[in-house]
PDB file of C-alpha atoms in Angstrom:
ATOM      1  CA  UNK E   1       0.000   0.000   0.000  1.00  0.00           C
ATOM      2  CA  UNK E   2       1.411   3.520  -1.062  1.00  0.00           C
ATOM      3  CA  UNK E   3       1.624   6.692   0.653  1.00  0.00           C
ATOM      4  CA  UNK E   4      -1.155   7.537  -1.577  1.00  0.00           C
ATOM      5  CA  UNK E   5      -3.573   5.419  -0.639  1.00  0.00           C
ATOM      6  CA  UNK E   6      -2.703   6.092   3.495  1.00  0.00           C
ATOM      7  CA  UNK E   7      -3.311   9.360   2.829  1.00  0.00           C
ATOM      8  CA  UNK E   8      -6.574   8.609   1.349  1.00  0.00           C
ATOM      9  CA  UNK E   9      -7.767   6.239   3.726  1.00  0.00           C
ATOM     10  CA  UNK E  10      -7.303   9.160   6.404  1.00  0.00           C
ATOM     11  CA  UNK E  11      -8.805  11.348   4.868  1.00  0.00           C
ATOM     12  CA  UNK E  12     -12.435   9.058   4.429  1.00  0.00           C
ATOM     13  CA  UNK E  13     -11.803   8.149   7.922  1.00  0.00           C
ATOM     14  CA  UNK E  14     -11.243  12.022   9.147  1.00  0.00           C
ATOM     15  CA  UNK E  15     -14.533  12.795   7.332  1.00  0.00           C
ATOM     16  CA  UNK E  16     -16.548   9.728   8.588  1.00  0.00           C
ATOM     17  CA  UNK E  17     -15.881  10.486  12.149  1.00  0.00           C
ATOM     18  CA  UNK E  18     -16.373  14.165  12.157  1.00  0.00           C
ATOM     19  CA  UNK E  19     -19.816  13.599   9.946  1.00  0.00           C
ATOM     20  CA  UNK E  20     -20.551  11.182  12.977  1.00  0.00           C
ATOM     21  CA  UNK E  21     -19.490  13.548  15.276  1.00  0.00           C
ATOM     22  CA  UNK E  22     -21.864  16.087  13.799  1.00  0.00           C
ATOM     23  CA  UNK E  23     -24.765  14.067  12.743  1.00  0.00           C
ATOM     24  CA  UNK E  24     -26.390  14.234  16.253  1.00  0.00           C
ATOM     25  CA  UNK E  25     -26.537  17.795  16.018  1.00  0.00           C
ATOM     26  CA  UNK E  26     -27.395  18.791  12.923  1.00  0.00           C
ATOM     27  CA  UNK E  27     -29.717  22.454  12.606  1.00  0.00           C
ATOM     28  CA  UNK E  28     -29.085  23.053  16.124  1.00  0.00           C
ATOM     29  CA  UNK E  29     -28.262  26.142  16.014  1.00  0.00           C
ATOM     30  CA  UNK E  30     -24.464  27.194  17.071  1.00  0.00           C
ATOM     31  CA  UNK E  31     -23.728  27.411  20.301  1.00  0.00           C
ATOM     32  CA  UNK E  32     -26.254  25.787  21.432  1.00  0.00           C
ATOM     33  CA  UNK E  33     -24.890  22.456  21.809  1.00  0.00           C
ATOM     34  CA  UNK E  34     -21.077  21.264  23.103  1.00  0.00           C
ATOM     35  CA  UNK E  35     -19.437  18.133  20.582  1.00  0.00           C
ATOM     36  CA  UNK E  36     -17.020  16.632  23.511  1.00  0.00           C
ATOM     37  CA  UNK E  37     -17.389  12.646  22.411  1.00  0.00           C
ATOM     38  CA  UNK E  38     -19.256  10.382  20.027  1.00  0.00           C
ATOM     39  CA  UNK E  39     -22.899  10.119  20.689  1.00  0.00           C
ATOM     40  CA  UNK E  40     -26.144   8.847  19.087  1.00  0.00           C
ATOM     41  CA  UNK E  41     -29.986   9.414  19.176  1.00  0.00           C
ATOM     42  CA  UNK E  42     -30.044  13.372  18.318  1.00  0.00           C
ATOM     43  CA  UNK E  43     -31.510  15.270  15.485  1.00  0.00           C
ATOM     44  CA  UNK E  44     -32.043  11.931  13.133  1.00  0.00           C
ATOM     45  CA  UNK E  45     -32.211   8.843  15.962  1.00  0.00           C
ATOM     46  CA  UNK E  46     -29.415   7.207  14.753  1.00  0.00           C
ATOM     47  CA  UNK E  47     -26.791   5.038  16.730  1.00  0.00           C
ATOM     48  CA  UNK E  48     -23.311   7.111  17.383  1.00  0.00           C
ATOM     49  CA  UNK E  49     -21.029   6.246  14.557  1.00  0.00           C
ATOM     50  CA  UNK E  50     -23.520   6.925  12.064  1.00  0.00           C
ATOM     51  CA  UNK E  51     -22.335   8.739   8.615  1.00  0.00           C
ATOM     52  CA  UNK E  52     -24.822  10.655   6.964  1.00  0.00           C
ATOM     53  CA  UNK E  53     -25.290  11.331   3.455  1.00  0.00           C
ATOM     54  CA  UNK E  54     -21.677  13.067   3.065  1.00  0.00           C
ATOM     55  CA  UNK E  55     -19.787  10.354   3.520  1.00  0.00           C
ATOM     56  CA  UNK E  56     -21.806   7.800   1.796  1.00  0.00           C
ATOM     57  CA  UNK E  57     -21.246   9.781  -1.590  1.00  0.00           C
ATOM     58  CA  UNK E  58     -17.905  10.119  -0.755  1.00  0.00           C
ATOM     59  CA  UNK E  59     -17.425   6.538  -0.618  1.00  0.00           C
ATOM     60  CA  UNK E  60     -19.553   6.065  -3.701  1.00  0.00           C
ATOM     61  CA  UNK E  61     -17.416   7.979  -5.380  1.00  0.00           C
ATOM     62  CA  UNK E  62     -14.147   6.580  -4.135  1.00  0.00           C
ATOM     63  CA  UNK E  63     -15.892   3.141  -5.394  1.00  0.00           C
ATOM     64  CA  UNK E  64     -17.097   4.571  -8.928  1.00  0.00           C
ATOM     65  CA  UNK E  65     -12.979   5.444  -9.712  1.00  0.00           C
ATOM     66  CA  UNK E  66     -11.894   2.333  -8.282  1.00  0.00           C
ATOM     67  CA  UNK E  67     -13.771   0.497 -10.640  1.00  0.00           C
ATOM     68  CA  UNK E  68     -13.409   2.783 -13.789  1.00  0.00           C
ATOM     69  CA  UNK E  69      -9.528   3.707 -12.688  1.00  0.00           C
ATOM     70  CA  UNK E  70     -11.083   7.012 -14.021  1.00  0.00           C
ATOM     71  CA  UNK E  71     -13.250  10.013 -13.194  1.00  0.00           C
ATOM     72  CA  UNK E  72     -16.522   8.735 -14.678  1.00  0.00           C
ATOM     73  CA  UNK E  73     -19.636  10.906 -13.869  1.00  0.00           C
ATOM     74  CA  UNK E  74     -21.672   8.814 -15.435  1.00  0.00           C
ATOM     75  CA  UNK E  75     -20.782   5.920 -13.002  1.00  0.00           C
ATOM     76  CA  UNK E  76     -20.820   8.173 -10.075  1.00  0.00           C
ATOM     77  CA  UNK E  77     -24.120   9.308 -11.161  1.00  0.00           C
ATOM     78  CA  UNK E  78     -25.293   6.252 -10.995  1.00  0.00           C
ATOM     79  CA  UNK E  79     -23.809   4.924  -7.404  1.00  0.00           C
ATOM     80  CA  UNK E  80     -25.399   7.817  -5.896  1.00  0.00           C
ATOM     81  CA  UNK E  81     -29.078   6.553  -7.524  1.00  0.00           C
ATOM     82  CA  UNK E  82     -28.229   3.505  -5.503  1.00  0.00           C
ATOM     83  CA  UNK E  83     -27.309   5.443  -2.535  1.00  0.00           C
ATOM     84  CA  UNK E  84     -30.467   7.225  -2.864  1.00  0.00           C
ATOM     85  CA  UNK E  85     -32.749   4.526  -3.570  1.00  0.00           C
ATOM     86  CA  UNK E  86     -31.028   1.387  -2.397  1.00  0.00           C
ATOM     87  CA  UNK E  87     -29.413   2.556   0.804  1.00  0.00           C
ATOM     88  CA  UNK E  88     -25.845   1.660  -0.678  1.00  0.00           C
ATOM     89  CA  UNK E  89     -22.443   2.978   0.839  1.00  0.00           C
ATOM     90  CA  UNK E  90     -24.822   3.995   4.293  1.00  0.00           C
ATOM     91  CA  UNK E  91     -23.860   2.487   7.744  1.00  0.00           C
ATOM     92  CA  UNK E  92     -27.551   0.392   8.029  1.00  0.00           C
ATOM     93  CA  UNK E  93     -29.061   0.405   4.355  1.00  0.00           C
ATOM     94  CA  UNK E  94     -30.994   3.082   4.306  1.00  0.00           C
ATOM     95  CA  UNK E  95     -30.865   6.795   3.726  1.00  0.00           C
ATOM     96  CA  UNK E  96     -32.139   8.875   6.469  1.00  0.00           C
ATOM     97  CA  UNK E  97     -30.799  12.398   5.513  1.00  0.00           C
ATOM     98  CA  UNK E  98     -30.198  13.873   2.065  1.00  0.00           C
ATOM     99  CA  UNK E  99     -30.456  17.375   0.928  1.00  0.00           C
ATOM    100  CA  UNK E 100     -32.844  18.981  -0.946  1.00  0.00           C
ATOM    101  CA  UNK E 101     -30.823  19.802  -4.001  1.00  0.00           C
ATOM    102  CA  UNK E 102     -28.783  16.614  -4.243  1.00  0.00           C
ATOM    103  CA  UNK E 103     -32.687  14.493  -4.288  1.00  0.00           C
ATOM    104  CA  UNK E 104     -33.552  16.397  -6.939  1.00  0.00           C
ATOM    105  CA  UNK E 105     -30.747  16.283  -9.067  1.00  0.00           C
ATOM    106  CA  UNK E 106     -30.271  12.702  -8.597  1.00  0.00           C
ATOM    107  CA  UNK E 107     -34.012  12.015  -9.295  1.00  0.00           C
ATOM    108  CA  UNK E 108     -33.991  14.335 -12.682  1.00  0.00           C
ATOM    109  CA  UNK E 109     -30.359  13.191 -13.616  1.00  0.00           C
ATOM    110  CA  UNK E 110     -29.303  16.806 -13.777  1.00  0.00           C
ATOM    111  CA  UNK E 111     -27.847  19.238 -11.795  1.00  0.00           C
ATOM    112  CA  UNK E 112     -29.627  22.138  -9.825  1.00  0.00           C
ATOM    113  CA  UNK E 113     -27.775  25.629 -11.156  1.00  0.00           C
ATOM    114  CA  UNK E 114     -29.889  27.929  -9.744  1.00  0.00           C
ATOM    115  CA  UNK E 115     -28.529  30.678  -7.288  1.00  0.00           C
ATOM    116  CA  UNK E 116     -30.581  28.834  -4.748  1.00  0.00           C
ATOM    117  CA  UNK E 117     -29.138  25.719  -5.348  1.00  0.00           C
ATOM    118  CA  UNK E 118     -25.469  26.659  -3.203  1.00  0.00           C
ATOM    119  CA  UNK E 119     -25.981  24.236  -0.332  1.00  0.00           C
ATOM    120  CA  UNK E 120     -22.700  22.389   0.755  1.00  0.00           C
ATOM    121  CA  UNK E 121     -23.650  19.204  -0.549  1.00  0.00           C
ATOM    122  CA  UNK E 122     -20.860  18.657  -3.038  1.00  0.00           C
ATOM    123  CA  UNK E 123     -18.504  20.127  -1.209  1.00  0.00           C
ATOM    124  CA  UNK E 124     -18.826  17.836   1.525  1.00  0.00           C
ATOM    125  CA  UNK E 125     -18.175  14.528  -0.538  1.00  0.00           C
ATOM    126  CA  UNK E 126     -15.253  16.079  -3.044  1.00  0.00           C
ATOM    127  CA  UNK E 127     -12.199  14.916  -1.365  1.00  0.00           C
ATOM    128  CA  UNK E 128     -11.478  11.728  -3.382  1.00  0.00           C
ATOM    129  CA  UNK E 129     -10.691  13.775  -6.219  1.00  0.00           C
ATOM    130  CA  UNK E 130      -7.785  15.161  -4.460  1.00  0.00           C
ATOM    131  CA  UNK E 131      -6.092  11.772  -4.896  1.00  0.00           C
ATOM    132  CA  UNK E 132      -7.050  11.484  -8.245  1.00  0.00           C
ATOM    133  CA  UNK E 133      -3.849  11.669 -10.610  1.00  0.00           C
ATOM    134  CA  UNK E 134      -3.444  15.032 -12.925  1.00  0.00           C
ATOM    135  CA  UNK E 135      -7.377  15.724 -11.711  1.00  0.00           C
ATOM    136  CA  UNK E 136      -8.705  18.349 -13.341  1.00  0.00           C
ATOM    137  CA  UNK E 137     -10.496  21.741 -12.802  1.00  0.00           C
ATOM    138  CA  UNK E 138     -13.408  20.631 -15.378  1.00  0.00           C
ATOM    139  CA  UNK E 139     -13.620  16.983 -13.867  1.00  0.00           C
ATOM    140  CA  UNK E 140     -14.426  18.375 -10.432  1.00  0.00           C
ATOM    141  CA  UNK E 141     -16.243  21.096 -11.779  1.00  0.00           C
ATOM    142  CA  UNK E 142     -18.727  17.862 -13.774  1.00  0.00           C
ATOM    143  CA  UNK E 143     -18.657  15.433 -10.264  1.00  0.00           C
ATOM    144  CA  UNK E 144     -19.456  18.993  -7.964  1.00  0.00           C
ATOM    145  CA  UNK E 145     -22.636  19.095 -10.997  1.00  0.00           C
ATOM    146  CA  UNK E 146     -23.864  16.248 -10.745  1.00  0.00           C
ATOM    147  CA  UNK E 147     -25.807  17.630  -7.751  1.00  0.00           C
ATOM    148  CA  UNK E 148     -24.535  20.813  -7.734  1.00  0.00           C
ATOM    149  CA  UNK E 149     -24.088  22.654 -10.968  1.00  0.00           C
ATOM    150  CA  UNK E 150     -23.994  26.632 -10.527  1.00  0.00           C
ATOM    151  CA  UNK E 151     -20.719  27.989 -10.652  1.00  0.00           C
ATOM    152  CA  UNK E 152     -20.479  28.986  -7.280  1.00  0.00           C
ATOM    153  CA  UNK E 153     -20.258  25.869  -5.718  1.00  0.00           C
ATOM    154  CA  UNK E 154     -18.075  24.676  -8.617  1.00  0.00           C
ATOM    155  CA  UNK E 155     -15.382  26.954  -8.052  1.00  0.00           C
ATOM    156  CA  UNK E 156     -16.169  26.064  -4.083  1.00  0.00           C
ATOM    157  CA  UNK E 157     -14.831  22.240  -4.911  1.00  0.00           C
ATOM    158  CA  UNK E 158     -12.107  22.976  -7.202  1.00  0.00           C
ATOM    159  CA  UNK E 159     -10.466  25.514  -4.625  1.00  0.00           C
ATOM    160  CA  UNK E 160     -11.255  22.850  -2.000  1.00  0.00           C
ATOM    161  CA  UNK E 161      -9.498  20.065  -3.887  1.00  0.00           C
ATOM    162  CA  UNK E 162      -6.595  21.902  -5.139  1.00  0.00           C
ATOM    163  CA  UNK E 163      -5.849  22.791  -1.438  1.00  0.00           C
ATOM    164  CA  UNK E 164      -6.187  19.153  -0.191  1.00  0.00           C
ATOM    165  CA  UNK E 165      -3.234  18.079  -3.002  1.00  0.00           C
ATOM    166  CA  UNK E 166      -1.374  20.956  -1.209  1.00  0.00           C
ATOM    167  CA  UNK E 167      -1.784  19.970   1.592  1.00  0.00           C
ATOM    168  CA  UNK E 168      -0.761  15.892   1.098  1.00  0.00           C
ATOM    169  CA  UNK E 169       2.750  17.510  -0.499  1.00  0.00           C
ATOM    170  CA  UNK E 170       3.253  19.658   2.344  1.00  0.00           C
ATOM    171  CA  UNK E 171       2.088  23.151   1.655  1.00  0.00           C
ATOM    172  CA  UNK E 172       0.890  25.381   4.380  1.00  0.00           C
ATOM    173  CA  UNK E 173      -2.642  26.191   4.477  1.00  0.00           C
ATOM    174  CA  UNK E 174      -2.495  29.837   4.308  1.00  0.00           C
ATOM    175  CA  UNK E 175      -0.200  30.031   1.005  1.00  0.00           C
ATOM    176  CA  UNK E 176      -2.087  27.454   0.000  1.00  0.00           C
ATOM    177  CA  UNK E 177      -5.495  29.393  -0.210  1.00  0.00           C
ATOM    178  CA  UNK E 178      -3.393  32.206  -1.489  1.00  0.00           C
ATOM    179  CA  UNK E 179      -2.586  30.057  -4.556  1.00  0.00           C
ATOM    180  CA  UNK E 180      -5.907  28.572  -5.059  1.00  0.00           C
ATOM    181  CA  UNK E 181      -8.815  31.117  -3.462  1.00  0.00           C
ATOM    182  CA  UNK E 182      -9.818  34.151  -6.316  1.00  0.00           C
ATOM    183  CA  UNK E 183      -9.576  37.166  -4.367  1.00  0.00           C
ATOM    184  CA  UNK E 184     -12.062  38.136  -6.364  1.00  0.00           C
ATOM    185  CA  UNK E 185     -14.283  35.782  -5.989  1.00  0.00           C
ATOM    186  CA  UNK E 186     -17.032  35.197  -3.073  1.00  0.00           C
ATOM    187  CA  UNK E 187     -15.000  32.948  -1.545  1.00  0.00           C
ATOM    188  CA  UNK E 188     -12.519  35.208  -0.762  1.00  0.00           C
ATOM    189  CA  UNK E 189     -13.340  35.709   2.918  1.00  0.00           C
ATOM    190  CA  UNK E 190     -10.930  32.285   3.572  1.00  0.00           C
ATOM    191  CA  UNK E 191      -7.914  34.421   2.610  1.00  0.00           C
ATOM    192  CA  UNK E 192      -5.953  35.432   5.484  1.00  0.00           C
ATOM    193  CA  UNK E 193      -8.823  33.064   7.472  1.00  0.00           C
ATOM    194  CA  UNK E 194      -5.809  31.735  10.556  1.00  0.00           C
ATOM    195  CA  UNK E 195      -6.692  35.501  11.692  1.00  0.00           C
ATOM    196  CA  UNK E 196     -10.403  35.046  11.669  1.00  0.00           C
ATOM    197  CA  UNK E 197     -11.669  34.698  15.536  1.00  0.00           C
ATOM    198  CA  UNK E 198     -15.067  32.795  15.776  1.00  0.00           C
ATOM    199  CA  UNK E 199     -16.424  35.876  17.590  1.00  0.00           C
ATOM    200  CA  UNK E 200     -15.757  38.125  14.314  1.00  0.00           C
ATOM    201  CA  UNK E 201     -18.981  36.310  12.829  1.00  0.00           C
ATOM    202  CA  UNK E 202     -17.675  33.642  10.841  1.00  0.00           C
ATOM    203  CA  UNK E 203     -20.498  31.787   9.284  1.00  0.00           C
ATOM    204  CA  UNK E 204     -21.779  28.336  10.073  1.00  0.00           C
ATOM    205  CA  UNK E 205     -25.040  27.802   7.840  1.00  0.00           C
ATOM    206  CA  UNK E 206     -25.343  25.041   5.477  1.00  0.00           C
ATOM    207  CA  UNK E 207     -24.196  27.741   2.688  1.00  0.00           C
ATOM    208  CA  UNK E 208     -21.689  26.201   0.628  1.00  0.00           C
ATOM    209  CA  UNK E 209     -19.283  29.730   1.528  1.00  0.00           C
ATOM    210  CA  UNK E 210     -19.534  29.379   5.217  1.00  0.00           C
ATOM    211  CA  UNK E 211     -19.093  25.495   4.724  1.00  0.00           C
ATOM    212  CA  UNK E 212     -15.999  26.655   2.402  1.00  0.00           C
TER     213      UNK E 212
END
């Protein structure tokens, strides 16, 4: 097994645990709540441990270029019909939290590009395209639109990936968003963000900037 694939492995784990970690508490509101171990039966009634949605595409997509040794959306497309409708890739076979935009999309087969449409849901499953070799801007940009097709969250996942490469090869996050964040761009507010105090009204919504 390669460094590669280590490095991948911790990275699915990281996001498992902290999307277990979270799920108990989803849309409580911040500060409401304190996170200090792994617990169950919260907002969705599900044992501690439990993944949500998140990770389940993630792993559907880690399984879609395992199989095609490629980025195929078409595949991916399809593995997260299965997740949807079969319960695949989810701790206990069934789905018991997915997002407004990425149902849709999934049911219609194409991707919500409306303004409205910027949820964090691509966002939160991207990372296995960061261990992708000589990934591409426009193949993250097509996997982010499968669910998520306005440009927004596009440019959301492609920043988000190019700083997870960085990251693996040693790069600090702060030049790191330098290189890869438009300053520009709306998501320009993560520039300069290891100044940022939580009491200078950082965001925490489900917007795919404040995820971001």
């Amino acid at each position: 097994m390669n460094d590669k694939t280590n490095t991948l492995k911790s990275a699915i784990y990281g996001l498992a645990v902290g999307d277990a970690l979270g799920v108990p508490y989803e849309f409580k509101s911040r500060g409401a709540f304190e996170c200090t171990d792994m617990i169950g039966y919260g907002t969705h009634n599900q044992p501690e441990g439990t993944w949500s949605d998140d990770t389940s595409m993630a792993l559907a997509t880690c399984a879609s270029i395992k199989a095609c040794g490629r980025v195929d959306v078409d595949d991916i497309r399809d593995r997260f019909r299965r997740w949807l409708k079969e319960g695949a890739y989810t701790p206990f076979g069934e789905v018991f939290d997915c997002g407004n935009t990425c149902a849709a999309a999934i049911r219609s087969g194409r991707g919500c590009d409306d303004e409205w449409s910027n949820g964090n849901g691509s966002l939160m499953r991207i990372i296995p395209l960061a261990f992708v070799e000589g990934i591409t801007d426009a193949e993250i940009e097509a996997v982010s639109a499968i669910t998520h097709a306005h440009s927004l969250s596009k440019l959301a996942c492609v920043c988000y990936v190019r700083i997870a490469i960085d990251l693996v090869n040693g790069v600090s996050l702060a030049e790191s968003i330098k290189r890869h964040v438009p300053g520009n761009s709306k998501l320009s507010g993560a520039i300069g963000i290891e100044n940022v105090l939580r009491s200078d009204g950082m965001g925490s919504s489900g917007y795919v900037i404040d995820t971001f």
